[in-house]
Every structure is written in structure tokens, then in C-alpha cells.
Amino acid sequence: MSTIIYPAPIFGPVHSRRLGVSLGINLLPGDGKFCTFDCIYCECGYNKDFRPKQKVQTREAVREALEKRLAEMKENGPFPDVLTFAGNGEPTANPYFPEIIEDTLALRDKYFPNAKVSVLSNATLIHNPKVFAALNKVDNNILKLDTVDMDYIRTVDRPTGHYEVENIIEGLKAFKGNLIIQTIFMKGTTEDGKDVDNTSDKYVLPWLEVVKQINPRQVMIYTIDRETPDQKLKKATKEELDRIARLVEEAGIKASASY
């Protein structure tokens, strides 16, 4: 199984299917995975297989490394389209996340004022007031909602702590549209034979009704792009993703599909 463990605190830039030239900011340990989900499709592998020994990144370490890299890019290129908080797990789990967001916005304004600041989050910690406030400050507050079916969430996203999708939905509504919903669609089965196809109306229509209630400014739908720890998962087709995107657009919400 091929997995990706990202360096910390800065990696890239990489070309993102959804965001363009993206400079990655990894607030988690650089030697393993630290996440509140344990998704069967995660390119970083299963949590149990990549327990980190290092600690999460400090505010000072991130600020110094980010400024050094931005200064190099300013001189030598490439210019980033976006500074993206991602990496080896859930970025908002770093206890310094709110302060690091403040530093990053200031450095962005200094070096690349046209670049966006994005956070890729699984939304498990949005009820923390400081996390909520920090997410409201970034340009692209990208929050995951793969389905509204708890059985599917337990099978695929596999939260490591207490998780109630109804509470997450209420937390997403609290952003009052200042968010982007991110959803993966896929097919195949788990290694123990459970069907994980969420492209049918059984999953899409209830999800769509909740998306309408949340009323995000955009929905990003995508499918598997890299090798997954569960070997029996399959990509959703372009036609399936286009159909779902069209349903979102018909509901009056901007949608993009990444194949």
C-alpha cells in the first residue's frame, strides 16, 4: 500500500485539482498521522499504522517556516494561488490553530496579497468557539460532509471520538453560508464486503436536502485520486459526479466536480 506522509510544517507547492498552485501547511507531526477521522480512503493511510512520535507544530515554528518559504517563492517563484492547511490529518486539532491562522493571514498579506488562504477540515471541531472564529476569517473554509447517513459515516469516515451528524449539520449551518462543503463520492466495497457506493439517490438526495439547509457558497465534489488504504474502493465516474453537481446547481448552489 502506497501512502503519503507530508513534511511539516510546510510542503509543496503542489498542484491541487480544486485550488490551483497550493503551498501546503501541515500543522501536525511530520512523521505520522493525527486525525479525528480514520477514513478508509485517506491517502495518508490508517491512523493505527502511522502513529507519530513527533509533536504537533508550534505557532513559532509554523510562522518562521512559512515566512522563509514565502520569501523564497517571492524571489524565485512559483507564485501560489492558495496557502492550504492540510497534511497528515485534521489541522484544527492543533491547539495553536487560531493563532497560526492570524499569522498566516498577515504573512499572506505581506508577500502574496492575491493568494487565498484555505483550510481543509473534516468539521469535527467546529463547535470549538476559537476554531469556529478562525475558520470564519479564511478565504476558503472547506468543510467535509461525505453523507448524512450515520451508518455510512461509521463505515467510511470512522470518527475516532463522539460524532453525531445532526450536531455537525447544525454547526455547519452556523457559518451562515461562509463555507464550502466538500464531499467525496466513490464506489466499491470495504475489504470486509460492505458496499460504499454513495452515488445513488439513496445517499445523494438526503445529502442534497441538508446541503440546501446549510446553504454554502459552493460545493466541491470529488472522487478517489490516489491509492487508498482499503484496496477495494473505486472511483465514481465522471457521469455520476456531473449528475450530482448538476443537482446542486439546480438547487441554486455553485458546484464543482473533480475527477
mmCIF file of C-alpha atoms in Angstrom, residues 13 16 20-21 25 47 59 67 81 92 100 108 118 120 134 141 144 148 151 156 158-159 192 204 211 225-226 244 252:
data_model
loop_
_atom_site.group_PDB
_atom_site.id
_atom_site.type_symbol
_atom_site.label_atom_id
_atom_site.label_comp_id
_atom_site.label_asym_id
_atom_site.label_seq_id
_atom_site.Cartn_x
_atom_site.Cartn_y
_atom_site.Cartn_z
ATOM 1 C CA PRO A 13 3.794 23.776 -3.602
ATOM 2 C CA SER A 16 -4.401 20.912 -6.453
ATOM 3 C CA GLY A 20 -4.538 25.532 -8.214
ATOM 4 C CA VAL A 21 -0.893 26.114 -7.144
ATOM 5 C CA ILE A 25 0.773 23.989 5.646
ATOM 6 C CA ASN A 47 -4.231 6.042 11.955
ATOM 7 C CA ARG A 59 2.949 28.640 16.354
ATOM 8 C CA GLU A 67 7.775 33.281 6.094
ATOM 9 C CA ASP A 81 -2.763 30.656 -5.789
ATOM 10 C CA THR A 92 -7.927 22.297 13.525
ATOM 11 C CA ILE A 100 -1.499 30.306 13.329
ATOM 12 C CA ARG A 108 -0.142 36.287 3.037
ATOM 13 C CA SER A 118 -7.805 27.693 2.578
ATOM 14 C CA LEU A 120 -9.394 21.551 4.524
ATOM 15 C CA ALA A 134 -10.639 31.239 12.944
ATOM 16 C CA ASN A 141 -13.373 27.471 4.737
ATOM 17 C CA LYS A 144 -16.323 17.890 4.882
ATOM 18 C CA VAL A 148 -25.798 12.420 6.275
ATOM 19 C CA ASP A 151 -24.011 4.081 9.283
ATOM 20 C CA VAL A 156 -16.193 5.105 5.721
ATOM 21 C CA ARG A 158 -14.810 6.289 11.004
ATOM 22 C CA PRO A 159 -14.738 9.126 13.593
ATOM 23 C CA ASP A 192 -14.912 -6.965 4.524
ATOM 24 C CA VAL A 204 -27.396 11.833 -2.732
ATOM 25 C CA VAL A 211 -26.744 20.993 1.737
ATOM 26 C CA ASP A 225 -7.454 10.260 -6.835
ATOM 27 C CA ARG A 226 -4.653 8.303 -5.144
ATOM 28 C CA ILE A 244 -24.616 15.233 -8.640
ATOM 29 C CA GLY A 252 -29.047 27.350 -6.718
#
